[in-house]
């Protein structure tokens, strides 16, 4: 079995390696990947969910019960539910989204894909996602890409696209901030 990329060392790599092996053995990689993408989106879009994951005042038992209920309602795979349960029991709830992101990056790396994160003020429809993929593919010399979309209503309009060490920000929010800075500088 191939090991996790060398930059993913330490605690998260143990979870990533173990989970990847289980997904590979049980042929559930696609479903677990989808579950993780939903989970990450929920943690970014829902402030209460983010508080649940990061609050030290909520006990492990309560966090575990809440996560289990949420995963059950979202029809997550048993492997995903068990993974989150292990993270809860080991007191690693605050690391769940980080480990999930690293897992998704590792899956993409093994597939030869580049992970592209897109932040938009609204949910992109399928045509918009496909057009965006085509545009990005033309800029990165035709490699495979994995698109992770996030909703950020504070952007007002436009997009933020991140891949590798690059970030393209065409959001109205940033344009307004730049205009504000330019106007302050003119005074």
C-alpha positions as a printed Julia matrix, in Angstrom:
187×3 Matrix{Float64}:
   0.0    0.0     0.0
   1.28   3.42   -0.97
   1.94   5.82    1.9
   0.62   9.33    2.29
   2.57  12.16    0.7
   5.64  13.09    2.78
   4.25  16.54    3.65
   1.29  14.88    5.43
   3.25  13.75    8.45
   2.2   13.34   12.05
  -1.17  12.59   13.5
  -3.37  13.32   10.44
  -1.3   10.98    8.26
  -2.1    8.03   10.53
  -5.81   8.62   10.13
  -5.45   9.26    6.4
  -3.42   6.08    5.75
  -5.76   3.88    7.79
  -8.89   5.33    6.23
  -7.5    5.14    2.69
  -6.66   1.45    3.17
 -10.16   0.74    4.51
 -11.79   2.62    1.63
  -9.63   0.74   -0.85
 -10.43  -2.66    0.7
 -14.17  -2.02    0.93
 -14.45  -0.18   -2.42
 -16.04   2.82   -0.7
 -13.57   5.52   -1.67
 -16.06   7.4    -3.87
 -18.82   7.42   -1.23
 -16.5    8.44    1.62
 -15.03  11.19   -0.57
 -18.54  12.51   -1.28
 -19.41  12.35    2.42
 -16.28  14.31    3.31
 -17.01  16.99    0.7
 -20.53  17.45    2.14
 -19.15  17.53    5.69
 -16.53  20.18    4.84
 -19.12  22.33    3.04
 -21.48  22.07    6.01
 -18.73  23.1     8.43
 -18.02  26.2     6.34
 -21.64  27.16    5.7
 -23.15  26.49    9.14
 -21.73  28.45   12.06
 -23.44  26.25   14.69
 -21.87  23.14   13.17
 -18.46  24.82   13.19
 -18.94  25.72   16.88
 -19.86  22.09   17.63
 -16.61  20.91   16.06
 -14.34  23.48   17.67
 -15.79  24.21   21.11
 -13.81  22.74   24.0
 -16.82  23.26   26.29
 -18.92  20.64   24.5
 -18.0   17.19   25.78
 -16.75  14.37   23.56
 -19.9   12.37   24.22
 -22.23  15.21   23.14
 -20.09  16.0    20.1
 -20.14  12.35   19.11
 -23.92  12.06   19.47
 -24.53  15.25   17.48
 -22.12  14.21   14.73
 -23.67  10.76   14.56
 -27.17  12.28   14.18
 -25.98  14.69   11.48
 -24.19  11.94    9.56
 -27.22   9.65    9.83
 -29.53  12.36    8.45
 -27.12  13.04    5.57
 -27.06   9.29    4.77
 -23.31   9.1     5.23
 -21.6    5.76    4.74
 -20.92   3.64    7.83
 -17.18   4.05    7.22
 -17.55   7.85    7.39
 -19.62   7.58   10.57
 -17.11   5.22   12.17
 -14.22   7.51   11.19
 -15.89  10.49   12.87
 -16.67   8.34   15.91
 -13.0    7.36   16.26
 -11.96  11.01   15.95
 -14.47  11.94   18.69
 -13.43   9.16   21.05
  -9.78  10.14   20.6
 -10.54  13.79   21.42
  -9.73  14.94   17.88
 -13.06  16.49   16.88
 -11.46  19.86   16.16
  -9.19  18.12   13.62
 -11.94  16.32   11.71
 -12.28  18.85    8.88
  -8.5   19.24    8.61
  -8.02  15.47    8.34
 -10.89  15.25    5.85
  -9.34  17.97    3.67
  -5.96  16.25    3.8
  -7.63  12.95    2.95
  -9.32  14.52   -0.1
  -5.99  16.04   -1.14
  -4.34  12.64   -0.79
  -7.04  10.94   -2.86
  -6.59  13.59   -5.55
  -2.81  13.25   -5.45
  -3.05   9.5    -5.94
  -5.37  10.07   -8.89
  -2.99  12.61  -10.39
  -5.48  15.44   -9.89
  -4.98  19.0    -8.76
  -7.42  20.15   -6.06
  -9.04  23.47   -6.97
 -11.1   25.27   -4.33
 -13.72  27.7    -5.61
 -15.5   30.19   -3.37
 -18.69  31.7    -4.76
 -21.5   33.8    -3.25
 -24.02  31.2    -4.48
 -24.14  27.52   -5.43
 -22.72  27.03   -8.9
 -24.9   24.99  -11.25
 -23.47  22.1   -13.28
 -22.9   24.2   -16.41
 -21.03  26.89  -14.47
 -18.86  24.22  -12.81
 -18.07  22.61  -16.17
 -17.23  25.98  -17.76
 -15.0   26.81  -14.8
 -13.25  23.42  -15.05
 -12.59  23.98  -18.77
 -11.15  27.43  -18.1
  -8.92  26.17  -15.29
  -7.8   23.13  -17.33
  -6.68  25.44  -20.13
  -4.53  27.4   -17.65
  -2.85  24.39  -16.0
  -1.86  22.46  -19.11
  -4.65  19.9   -19.16
  -4.08  18.04  -15.9
  -7.03  16.44  -14.11
  -8.66  18.66  -11.53
 -10.9   18.05   -8.56
 -13.22  20.98   -7.95
 -14.26  21.75   -4.35
 -16.92  24.45   -4.27
 -17.76  26.54   -1.23
 -20.47  29.15   -0.71
 -19.35  32.46    0.8
 -22.18  35.0     0.69
 -19.84  37.78    1.85
 -18.2   37.83   -1.6
 -21.24  39.65   -3.08
 -20.25  38.51   -6.6
 -17.35  37.04   -8.54
 -15.2   34.09   -7.47
 -12.1   33.15   -5.55
 -10.19  30.24   -7.08
  -7.34  28.54   -5.17
  -5.06  25.78   -6.41
  -1.58  24.9    -5.31
   0.05  28.1    -4.13
  -2.02  30.29   -6.48
  -5.13  32.31   -5.76
  -7.26  34.22   -8.26
  -9.65  36.64   -6.6
 -12.28  38.28   -8.81
 -14.76  38.88   -5.98
 -16.62  42.14   -5.64
 -15.75  42.12   -1.94
 -12.02  42.35   -2.72
 -12.57  44.94   -5.44
 -14.5   47.11   -2.96
 -11.74  46.71   -0.35
  -9.12  47.71   -2.9
 -11.2   50.73   -3.92
 -11.59  51.71   -0.26
  -7.82  51.47    0.26
  -7.17  53.52   -2.86
  -9.6   56.2    -1.71
  -7.99  56.33    1.75
  -4.59  56.65    0.13
  -5.8   59.58   -1.99
  -6.65  61.63    1.11
